[in-house]
Amino acid sequence: MNILMVAAECVPFVKTGGLADVIGTLPKYLKQNGHDVRIIIPKYRLIDGVKYDLQALPYKLSVFVGKEQENFRIKTCMLDGNIPVYFIDNSRYFNRLGIYGDDSGVGYGDNRERFIFFSKAAIEATKALMFRPDIIHCHDWHTGLIPAYLKTTHLCDGFFWNTSTVYTIHNIAFQGSFDAASTLPMAGFSWEDYKSDKLEFYNTFNYMKAGLAYTDIISTVSPTYAKEIQGVAGKGMEVVLQVRKKDLYGILNGIDYSYWNPMTDKNLVANFSANNYDNKKLCKKYLQEKCGFIQNEKTFMLGCVCRFDMQKGFDLIMDAIGKLSNFDIQIVVLGSGDRYIKDSILYLQNLYPNKLKVYTNYDEKLSHQIYAGVDGFLMPSKFEPCGLSQIIALSYGTVPIVNKTGGLADTIHDFSESNDKGNGFVFDLYKGEQFVDCILRAYDIYNNKSLWNKVVQNSFLSQYSWINSVKEYEKMYNVAINRKITDNIYYKNI
Ligand code: ADP
């Protein structure tokens, strides 16, 4: 199969969250199964052209955003595993400091134009490259317009006659909803497409809705989230998803175990494995020193690495910090994003300097040191489409403490002393007391070394590899291809 991934981020080039991990990893596994997979992302300023040896291709292309003609070039390099990555290079939209907005967490005012441009440019780039995809796999609201263009403005474009689309929801909370009166003409759609079963969504033009309405197949990143978003977790999109229930797949994300590997991880002061994790103590000691904490092996050390977003359960985390201050517990938090969360948690750090250390930047190396050094990993998300951080934590023998929602419910199972099963600690009511009780349950087990070693062993053994998920993606792509063939009006008319 020829598969084109189009997304707003991809590791190692640019990352704000799990989307980038998926785009940088899933293609490698598809390629190993014999598919020709390519990736298109924007060329943001922060992507280092020299470091990644980006080569400019000899095309001068342009698309219209409203009445403005926007020129762009394509740059390219190879991702590990021999995957061509194409970067859409346009200085007006992408040559700026941030990815989606400035560092206070506020989105750029012209994001709607930026992703109209990107979606159109990705379509034109595909044609210029003469890469005829069987599947264009679009991710999140930034690329929601692509399936809509293929079924409207590009319906008669022979280049895409054999192309089906798959649209993946990585987080339904971000939908890209804009004023229709100005956005519809800017994007180049007809008012005939602005109907409740197409682009319209509660009197707005919603890019995710566009993707959901026009794509051949929809997926999301865990089976439980696929069910949840057809109900209250759907953020208004539940009815659309109920209508398309038969086309909705929930496929769990995996992680790249060659990258997140405590045996080979160069970011750690000492390496360890599931068979011998004595050196995890050295990683903990190093982290305690770095955080300015008392270095005590017996202290229960907890970590959290995530975007500063209320989705991640920061209300529970911040309430818990005071309540846990009388216990022998230290907490280290690494995150960036929402300024309100940043200021609030820094305030708590001043109150409890011996208990809480907060890092407020994006720091890949430190994230590895936290995953490896702490005993437990906090992820009390209000909702969580899949979550990669808890899966990464498991691979370092770090025990997740999570709310039972979305992908957390699919990957973390509560430890039971009666049968020694379970790879973490789970609470199932999103309430402060439940979260604190859950942490204290983990704390009690931590203080019983033989029981704790069982949970740690179970964590190490829980592997969520892409190998299984890729098989499900292949099946889904085949359904999308067959769906396209039967639905295509040209085939019907022959
Ligand atoms: P989401 O996609 O909602 O942000 P995930 O758990 O799916 O959450 O993925 C988060 C990814 O981003 C993980 O790889 C995590 O380690 C990483 N990450 C988040 N914040 C930071 C940060 N401040 N520094 C380094 N890595 C981070």
PDB file of C-alpha atoms in Angstrom, residues 44-299:
ATOM      1  CA  TYR A  44       8.444  25.208  11.418  1.00  0.00           C
ATOM      2  CA  ARG A  45      11.336  27.507  12.214  1.00  0.00           C
ATOM      3  CA  LEU A  46      12.420  25.339  15.137  1.00  0.00           C
ATOM      4  CA  ILE A  47      13.083  22.352  12.839  1.00  0.00           C
ATOM      5  CA  ASP A  48      16.828  22.512  12.358  1.00  0.00           C
ATOM      6  CA  GLY A  49      17.481  22.176   8.613  1.00  0.00           C
ATOM      7  CA  VAL A  50      21.215  21.623   9.102  1.00  0.00           C
ATOM      8  CA  LYS A  51      20.895  19.035  11.857  1.00  0.00           C
ATOM      9  CA  TYR A  52      18.411  16.988   9.813  1.00  0.00           C
ATOM     10  CA  ASP A  53      20.135  17.693   6.485  1.00  0.00           C
ATOM     11  CA  LEU A  54      16.941  18.918   4.821  1.00  0.00           C
ATOM     12  CA  GLN A  55      17.190  19.062   1.035  1.00  0.00           C
ATOM     13  CA  ALA A  56      15.064  21.458  -1.036  1.00  0.00           C
ATOM     14  CA  LEU A  57      13.210  19.790  -3.896  1.00  0.00           C
ATOM     15  CA  PRO A  58      13.070  21.675  -7.206  1.00  0.00           C
ATOM     16  CA  TYR A  59       9.348  22.496  -7.112  1.00  0.00           C
ATOM     17  CA  LYS A  60       7.894  25.972  -6.784  1.00  0.00           C
ATOM     18  CA  LEU A  61       4.285  25.460  -5.789  1.00  0.00           C
ATOM     19  CA  SER A  62       1.435  27.660  -4.687  1.00  0.00           C
ATOM     20  CA  VAL A  63      -2.101  27.469  -3.336  1.00  0.00           C
ATOM     21  CA  PHE A  64      -4.750  30.068  -2.571  1.00  0.00           C
ATOM     22  CA  VAL A  65      -5.827  30.963   0.946  1.00  0.00           C
ATOM     23  CA  GLY A  66      -8.818  33.175   0.240  1.00  0.00           C
ATOM     24  CA  LYS A  67      -7.606  35.532  -2.454  1.00  0.00           C
ATOM     25  CA  GLU A  68      -3.968  35.343  -1.402  1.00  0.00           C
ATOM     26  CA  GLN A  69      -1.642  33.210  -3.463  1.00  0.00           C
ATOM     27  CA  GLU A  70       0.797  31.494  -1.115  1.00  0.00           C
ATOM     28  CA  ASN A  71       4.006  30.085  -2.534  1.00  0.00           C
ATOM     29  CA  PHE A  72       5.835  27.216  -0.914  1.00  0.00           C
ATOM     30  CA  ARG A  73       8.706  24.810  -1.383  1.00  0.00           C
ATOM     31  CA  ILE A  74       9.101  21.210  -0.299  1.00  0.00           C
ATOM     32  CA  LYS A  75      12.098  20.155   1.744  1.00  0.00           C
ATOM     33  CA  THR A  76      12.848  16.553   2.519  1.00  0.00           C
ATOM     34  CA  CYS A  77      14.921  14.135   4.530  1.00  0.00           C
ATOM     35  CA  MET A  78      14.744  10.485   5.575  1.00  0.00           C
ATOM     36  CA  LEU A  79      13.390   9.422   8.919  1.00  0.00           C
ATOM     37  CA  ASP A  80      15.093   6.386  10.507  1.00  0.00           C
ATOM     38  CA  GLY A  81      13.719   3.292   8.845  1.00  0.00           C
ATOM     39  CA  ASN A  82      13.911   4.889   5.389  1.00  0.00           C
ATOM     40  CA  ILE A  83      10.699   6.897   5.544  1.00  0.00           C
ATOM     41  CA  PRO A  84      10.695  10.039   3.356  1.00  0.00           C
ATOM     42  CA  VAL A  85       9.476  13.091   5.251  1.00  0.00           C
ATOM     43  CA  TYR A  86       8.358  16.152   3.284  1.00  0.00           C
ATOM     44  CA  PHE A  87       8.285  19.551   4.938  1.00  0.00           C
ATOM     45  CA  ILE A  88       5.957  22.259   3.623  1.00  0.00           C
ATOM     46  CA  ASP A  89       8.090  25.373   3.691  1.00  0.00           C
ATOM     47  CA  ASN A  90       6.327  28.743   3.730  1.00  0.00           C
ATOM     48  CA  SER A  91       7.782  31.533   5.792  1.00  0.00           C
ATOM     49  CA  ARG A  92       4.564  33.507   6.317  1.00  0.00           C
ATOM     50  CA  TYR A  93       2.832  30.706   8.200  1.00  0.00           C
ATOM     51  CA  PHE A  94       5.612  28.619   9.692  1.00  0.00           C
ATOM     52  CA  ASN A  95       8.665  30.811  10.173  1.00  0.00           C
ATOM     53  CA  ARG A  96       7.787  31.889  13.690  1.00  0.00           C
ATOM     54  CA  LEU A  97       8.927  30.924  17.184  1.00  0.00           C
ATOM     55  CA  GLY A  98       6.056  28.660  18.227  1.00  0.00           C
ATOM     56  CA  ILE A  99       4.225  25.729  16.704  1.00  0.00           C
ATOM     57  CA  TYR A 100       0.594  26.474  17.474  1.00  0.00           C
ATOM     58  CA  GLY A 101       1.052  29.652  19.479  1.00  0.00           C
ATOM     59  CA  ASP A 102       3.340  31.614  21.765  1.00  0.00           C
ATOM     60  CA  ASP A 103       4.817  30.170  24.953  1.00  0.00           C
ATOM     61  CA  SER A 104       2.003  31.456  27.181  1.00  0.00           C
ATOM     62  CA  GLY A 105      -0.120  28.719  25.626  1.00  0.00           C
ATOM     63  CA  VAL A 106      -2.287  31.101  23.546  1.00  0.00           C
ATOM     64  CA  GLY A 107      -2.858  29.901  19.967  1.00  0.00           C
ATOM     65  CA  TYR A 108      -1.884  32.063  16.985  1.00  0.00           C
ATOM     66  CA  GLY A 109      -4.766  34.207  15.727  1.00  0.00           C
ATOM     67  CA  ASP A 110      -4.284  32.955  12.176  1.00  0.00           C
ATOM     68  CA  ASN A 111      -4.267  29.210  12.909  1.00  0.00           C
ATOM     69  CA  ARG A 112      -7.315  28.752  10.708  1.00  0.00           C
ATOM     70  CA  GLU A 113      -5.385  30.186   7.712  1.00  0.00           C
ATOM     71  CA  ARG A 114      -2.249  28.264   8.619  1.00  0.00           C
ATOM     72  CA  PHE A 115      -4.024  24.924   8.464  1.00  0.00           C
ATOM     73  CA  ILE A 116      -6.087  25.777   5.388  1.00  0.00           C
ATOM     74  CA  PHE A 117      -2.763  26.525   3.746  1.00  0.00           C
ATOM     75  CA  PHE A 118      -1.120  23.381   5.088  1.00  0.00           C
ATOM     76  CA  SER A 119      -3.986  21.111   4.001  1.00  0.00           C
ATOM     77  CA  LYS A 120      -4.056  22.542   0.487  1.00  0.00           C
ATOM     78  CA  ALA A 121      -0.272  22.513   0.235  1.00  0.00           C
ATOM     79  CA  ALA A 122      -0.121  18.853   1.343  1.00  0.00           C
ATOM     80  CA  ILE A 123      -2.523  17.924  -1.485  1.00  0.00           C
ATOM     81  CA  GLU A 124      -0.503  19.875  -4.073  1.00  0.00           C
ATOM     82  CA  ALA A 125       2.792  18.478  -2.768  1.00  0.00           C
ATOM     83  CA  THR A 126       1.484  14.915  -3.119  1.00  0.00           C
ATOM     84  CA  LYS A 127       0.731  15.575  -6.772  1.00  0.00           C
ATOM     85  CA  ALA A 128       4.058  17.274  -7.429  1.00  0.00           C
ATOM     86  CA  LEU A 129       5.858  14.326  -5.859  1.00  0.00           C
ATOM     87  CA  MET A 130       3.831  11.942  -8.070  1.00  0.00           C
ATOM     88  CA  PHE A 131       3.171   9.818  -5.000  1.00  0.00           C
ATOM     89  CA  ARG A 132      -0.288   8.294  -5.551  1.00  0.00           C
ATOM     90  CA  PRO A 133      -1.498   7.269  -2.100  1.00  0.00           C
ATOM     91  CA  ASP A 134      -3.920   4.415  -1.563  1.00  0.00           C
ATOM     92  CA  ILE A 135      -4.485   5.996   1.841  1.00  0.00           C
ATOM     93  CA  ILE A 136      -4.089   9.543   3.044  1.00  0.00           C
ATOM     94  CA  HIS A 137      -4.054   9.247   6.800  1.00  0.00           C
ATOM     95  CA  CYS A 138      -4.951  12.604   8.383  1.00  0.00           C
ATOM     96  CA  HIS A 139      -4.431  13.391  12.048  1.00  0.00           C
ATOM     97  CA  ASP A 140      -6.357  15.783  14.303  1.00  0.00           C
ATOM     98  CA  TRP A 141      -8.098  19.048  13.423  1.00  0.00           C
ATOM     99  CA  HIS A 142      -5.090  20.539  11.600  1.00  0.00           C
ATOM    100  CA  THR A 143      -5.647  18.143   8.691  1.00  0.00           C
ATOM    101  CA  GLY A 144      -9.435  17.712   8.896  1.00  0.00           C
ATOM    102  CA  LEU A 145      -9.952  19.717   5.714  1.00  0.00           C
ATOM    103  CA  ILE A 146      -8.032  17.240   3.545  1.00  0.00           C
ATOM    104  CA  PRO A 147     -10.785  14.556   3.360  1.00  0.00           C
ATOM    105  CA  ALA A 148     -13.270  17.379   2.713  1.00  0.00           C
ATOM    106  CA  TYR A 149     -11.204  18.800  -0.176  1.00  0.00           C
ATOM    107  CA  LEU A 150     -10.817  15.342  -1.730  1.00  0.00           C
ATOM    108  CA  LYS A 151     -14.599  14.831  -1.745  1.00  0.00           C
ATOM    109  CA  THR A 152     -15.518  18.361  -2.901  1.00  0.00           C
ATOM    110  CA  THR A 153     -13.046  20.618  -4.711  1.00  0.00           C
ATOM    111  CA  HIS A 154     -10.908  17.612  -5.786  1.00  0.00           C
ATOM    112  CA  LEU A 155     -13.716  15.159  -6.487  1.00  0.00           C
ATOM    113  CA  CYS A 156     -12.923  15.166 -10.193  1.00  0.00           C
ATOM    114  CA  ASP A 157      -9.160  15.136  -9.724  1.00  0.00           C
ATOM    115  CA  GLY A 158      -8.103  11.855 -11.348  1.00  0.00           C
ATOM    116  CA  PHE A 159      -4.875  11.816  -9.345  1.00  0.00           C
ATOM    117  CA  PHE A 160      -6.839  10.852  -6.249  1.00  0.00           C
ATOM    118  CA  TRP A 161      -9.386   8.464  -7.746  1.00  0.00           C
ATOM    119  CA  ASN A 162      -7.827   5.535  -5.978  1.00  0.00           C
ATOM    120  CA  THR A 163      -7.124   7.369  -2.755  1.00  0.00           C
ATOM    121  CA  SER A 164      -9.114   6.683   0.415  1.00  0.00           C
ATOM    122  CA  THR A 165      -8.869   8.741   3.550  1.00  0.00           C
ATOM    123  CA  VAL A 166      -8.534   7.789   7.202  1.00  0.00           C
ATOM    124  CA  TYR A 167      -8.970  10.448   9.854  1.00  0.00           C
ATOM    125  CA  THR A 168      -7.604   9.858  13.358  1.00  0.00           C
ATOM    126  CA  ILE A 169      -8.800  11.720  16.435  1.00  0.00           C
ATOM    127  CA  HIS A 170      -5.883  12.049  18.843  1.00  0.00           C
ATOM    128  CA  ASN A 171      -7.755  14.452  21.104  1.00  0.00           C
ATOM    129  CA  ILE A 172     -11.362  15.488  20.567  1.00  0.00           C
ATOM    130  CA  ALA A 173     -10.915  18.511  22.826  1.00  0.00           C
ATOM    131  CA  PHE A 174      -9.091  20.349  20.033  1.00  0.00           C
ATOM    132  CA  GLN A 175     -11.443  20.737  17.071  1.00  0.00           C
ATOM    133  CA  GLY A 176     -10.514  23.907  15.198  1.00  0.00           C
ATOM    134  CA  SER A 177     -13.863  25.717  15.216  1.00  0.00           C
ATOM    135  CA  PHE A 178     -14.089  29.013  13.342  1.00  0.00           C
ATOM    136  CA  ASP A 179     -16.510  31.641  12.149  1.00  0.00           C
ATOM    137  CA  ALA A 180     -18.151  30.260   9.011  1.00  0.00           C
ATOM    138  CA  ALA A 181     -18.862  33.531   7.189  1.00  0.00           C
ATOM    139  CA  SER A 182     -15.192  34.368   6.778  1.00  0.00           C
ATOM    140  CA  THR A 183     -13.588  30.917   6.974  1.00  0.00           C
ATOM    141  CA  LEU A 184     -15.681  29.108   4.372  1.00  0.00           C
ATOM    142  CA  PRO A 185     -14.668  31.405   1.456  1.00  0.00           C
ATOM    143  CA  MET A 186     -11.111  31.563   2.775  1.00  0.00           C
ATOM    144  CA  ALA A 187     -10.906  27.754   2.633  1.00  0.00           C
ATOM    145  CA  GLY A 188     -12.544  27.701  -0.803  1.00  0.00           C
ATOM    146  CA  PHE A 189     -15.606  25.597  -0.008  1.00  0.00           C
ATOM    147  CA  SER A 190     -19.053  26.205  -1.394  1.00  0.00           C
ATOM    148  CA  TRP A 191     -21.947  27.227   0.851  1.00  0.00           C
ATOM    149  CA  GLU A 192     -23.628  24.044  -0.351  1.00  0.00           C
ATOM    150  CA  ASP A 193     -21.103  22.141   1.727  1.00  0.00           C
ATOM    151  CA  TYR A 194     -22.070  24.104   4.824  1.00  0.00           C
ATOM    152  CA  LYS A 195     -24.755  21.715   6.069  1.00  0.00           C
ATOM    153  CA  SER A 196     -25.242  19.927   9.355  1.00  0.00           C
ATOM    154  CA  ASP A 197     -24.133  16.585   7.889  1.00  0.00           C
ATOM    155  CA  LYS A 198     -21.015  18.193   6.362  1.00  0.00           C
ATOM    156  CA  LEU A 199     -18.962  21.213   7.433  1.00  0.00           C
ATOM    157  CA  GLU A 200     -21.416  22.969   9.743  1.00  0.00           C
ATOM    158  CA  PHE A 201     -21.168  22.386  13.492  1.00  0.00           C
ATOM    159  CA  TYR A 202     -23.347  24.456  15.836  1.00  0.00           C
ATOM    160  CA  ASN A 203     -23.162  27.482  13.547  1.00  0.00           C
ATOM    161  CA  THR A 204     -19.424  27.286  13.091  1.00  0.00           C
ATOM    162  CA  PHE A 205     -17.078  25.841  10.507  1.00  0.00           C
ATOM    163  CA  ASN A 206     -15.313  23.059  12.375  1.00  0.00           C
ATOM    164  CA  TYR A 207     -12.215  21.425  10.855  1.00  0.00           C
ATOM    165  CA  MET A 208     -12.545  18.207  12.861  1.00  0.00           C
ATOM    166  CA  LYS A 209     -16.180  17.904  11.811  1.00  0.00           C
ATOM    167  CA  ALA A 210     -15.043  18.353   8.193  1.00  0.00           C
ATOM    168  CA  GLY A 211     -12.668  15.411   8.622  1.00  0.00           C
ATOM    169  CA  LEU A 212     -15.301  13.259  10.343  1.00  0.00           C
ATOM    170  CA  ALA A 213     -18.000  14.023   7.785  1.00  0.00           C
ATOM    171  CA  TYR A 214     -15.935  13.381   4.661  1.00  0.00           C
ATOM    172  CA  THR A 215     -13.362  10.753   5.540  1.00  0.00           C
ATOM    173  CA  ASP A 216     -13.858   7.131   4.488  1.00  0.00           C
ATOM    174  CA  ILE A 217     -12.872   5.713   7.880  1.00  0.00           C
ATOM    175  CA  ILE A 218     -12.411   7.252  11.329  1.00  0.00           C
ATOM    176  CA  SER A 219     -10.137   6.031  14.061  1.00  0.00           C
ATOM    177  CA  THR A 220      -9.079   7.046  17.497  1.00  0.00           C
ATOM    178  CA  VAL A 221      -6.244   5.954  19.712  1.00  0.00           C
ATOM    179  CA  SER A 222      -7.795   3.486  22.138  1.00  0.00           C
ATOM    180  CA  PRO A 223     -10.849   1.206  22.217  1.00  0.00           C
ATOM    181  CA  THR A 224     -12.240   2.781  25.400  1.00  0.00           C
ATOM    182  CA  TYR A 225     -11.911   6.334  24.051  1.00  0.00           C
ATOM    183  CA  ALA A 226     -13.716   5.200  20.875  1.00  0.00           C
ATOM    184  CA  LYS A 227     -16.695   4.287  23.079  1.00  0.00           C
ATOM    185  CA  GLU A 228     -16.414   7.329  25.361  1.00  0.00           C
ATOM    186  CA  ILE A 229     -16.477   9.887  22.553  1.00  0.00           C
ATOM    187  CA  GLN A 230     -19.832   8.570  21.377  1.00  0.00           C
ATOM    188  CA  GLY A 231     -21.160   9.821  24.726  1.00  0.00           C
ATOM    189  CA  VAL A 232     -20.460  12.772  27.027  1.00  0.00           C
ATOM    190  CA  ALA A 233     -16.718  12.720  26.313  1.00  0.00           C
ATOM    191  CA  GLY A 234     -17.488  13.590  22.682  1.00  0.00           C
ATOM    192  CA  LYS A 235     -17.295  17.361  23.330  1.00  0.00           C
ATOM    193  CA  GLY A 236     -20.357  17.915  21.159  1.00  0.00           C
ATOM    194  CA  MET A 237     -19.145  15.569  18.403  1.00  0.00           C
ATOM    195  CA  GLU A 238     -20.915  12.514  19.913  1.00  0.00           C
ATOM    196  CA  VAL A 239     -23.880  12.550  17.534  1.00  0.00           C
ATOM    197  CA  VAL A 240     -21.597  12.734  14.488  1.00  0.00           C
ATOM    198  CA  LEU A 241     -19.665   9.751  15.852  1.00  0.00           C
ATOM    199  CA  GLN A 242     -22.807   7.793  16.662  1.00  0.00           C
ATOM    200  CA  VAL A 243     -23.933   8.258  13.055  1.00  0.00           C
ATOM    201  CA  ARG A 244     -20.566   6.969  11.834  1.00  0.00           C
ATOM    202  CA  LYS A 245     -20.270   4.275  14.492  1.00  0.00           C
ATOM    203  CA  LYS A 246     -19.679   1.488  11.955  1.00  0.00           C
ATOM    204  CA  ASP A 247     -16.716   3.372  10.498  1.00  0.00           C
ATOM    205  CA  LEU A 248     -15.114   4.170  13.865  1.00  0.00           C
ATOM    206  CA  TYR A 249     -12.107   2.138  15.029  1.00  0.00           C
ATOM    207  CA  GLY A 250     -10.281   2.372  18.356  1.00  0.00           C
ATOM    208  CA  ILE A 251      -6.676   1.228  17.972  1.00  0.00           C
ATOM    209  CA  LEU A 252      -4.289   1.540  20.870  1.00  0.00           C
ATOM    210  CA  ASN A 253      -1.070   3.479  20.326  1.00  0.00           C
ATOM    211  CA  GLY A 254       2.224   1.804  21.059  1.00  0.00           C
ATOM    212  CA  ILE A 255       5.662   3.166  21.899  1.00  0.00           C
ATOM    213  CA  ASP A 256       9.032   2.667  20.276  1.00  0.00           C
ATOM    214  CA  TYR A 257      10.768   0.238  22.649  1.00  0.00           C
ATOM    215  CA  SER A 258      14.117   0.776  20.951  1.00  0.00           C
ATOM    216  CA  TYR A 259      13.938   4.440  22.013  1.00  0.00           C
ATOM    217  CA  TRP A 260      12.279   4.122  25.428  1.00  0.00           C
ATOM    218  CA  ASN A 261      14.663   1.439  26.656  1.00  0.00           C
ATOM    219  CA  PRO A 262      16.286   1.706  30.122  1.00  0.00           C
ATOM    220  CA  MET A 263      19.024  -0.739  28.995  1.00  0.00           C
ATOM    221  CA  THR A 264      20.347   1.559  26.270  1.00  0.00           C
ATOM    222  CA  ASP A 265      19.011   5.008  27.203  1.00  0.00           C
ATOM    223  CA  LYS A 266      21.951   7.441  26.988  1.00  0.00           C
ATOM    224  CA  ASN A 267      20.100  10.097  28.982  1.00  0.00           C
ATOM    225  CA  LEU A 268      20.423   8.068  32.185  1.00  0.00           C
ATOM    226  CA  VAL A 269      23.289   8.039  34.671  1.00  0.00           C
ATOM    227  CA  ALA A 270      22.971   4.251  34.872  1.00  0.00           C
ATOM    228  CA  ASN A 271      21.177   1.670  32.778  1.00  0.00           C
ATOM    229  CA  PHE A 272      18.961  -1.135  33.988  1.00  0.00           C
ATOM    230  CA  SER A 273      16.537  -3.756  32.760  1.00  0.00           C
ATOM    231  CA  ALA A 274      13.534  -5.782  33.887  1.00  0.00           C
ATOM    232  CA  ASN A 275      15.902  -8.584  34.937  1.00  0.00           C
ATOM    233  CA  ASN A 276      18.189  -6.370  36.939  1.00  0.00           C
ATOM    234  CA  TYR A 277      16.924  -3.004  38.037  1.00  0.00           C
ATOM    235  CA  ASP A 278      19.336  -2.295  40.883  1.00  0.00           C
ATOM    236  CA  ASN A 279      20.640   0.677  38.917  1.00  0.00           C
ATOM    237  CA  LYS A 280      17.201   2.292  38.992  1.00  0.00           C
ATOM    238  CA  LYS A 281      18.268   3.358  42.500  1.00  0.00           C
ATOM    239  CA  LEU A 282      21.172   5.335  41.022  1.00  0.00           C
ATOM    240  CA  CYS A 283      18.793   7.070  38.626  1.00  0.00           C
ATOM    241  CA  LYS A 284      16.577   7.960  41.588  1.00  0.00           C
ATOM    242  CA  LYS A 285      19.526   9.251  43.631  1.00  0.00           C
ATOM    243  CA  TYR A 286      20.652  11.419  40.726  1.00  0.00           C
ATOM    244  CA  LEU A 287      17.144  12.809  40.248  1.00  0.00           C
ATOM    245  CA  GLN A 288      16.729  13.554  43.965  1.00  0.00           C
ATOM    246  CA  GLU A 289      20.006  15.460  43.914  1.00  0.00           C
ATOM    247  CA  LYS A 290      19.024  17.344  40.766  1.00  0.00           C
ATOM    248  CA  CYS A 291      15.698  18.321  42.341  1.00  0.00           C
ATOM    249  CA  GLY A 292      17.423  19.507  45.527  1.00  0.00           C
ATOM    250  CA  PHE A 293      15.619  16.837  47.574  1.00  0.00           C
ATOM    251  CA  ILE A 294      17.042  14.800  50.445  1.00  0.00           C
ATOM    252  CA  GLN A 295      18.637  11.727  48.869  1.00  0.00           C
ATOM    253  CA  ASN A 296      16.887   8.855  50.489  1.00  0.00           C
ATOM    254  CA  GLU A 297      16.280   5.598  48.675  1.00  0.00           C
ATOM    255  CA  LYS A 298      13.304   4.825  50.909  1.00  0.00           C
ATOM    256  CA  THR A 299      11.332   7.973  50.067  1.00  0.00           C
TER     257      THR A 299
END
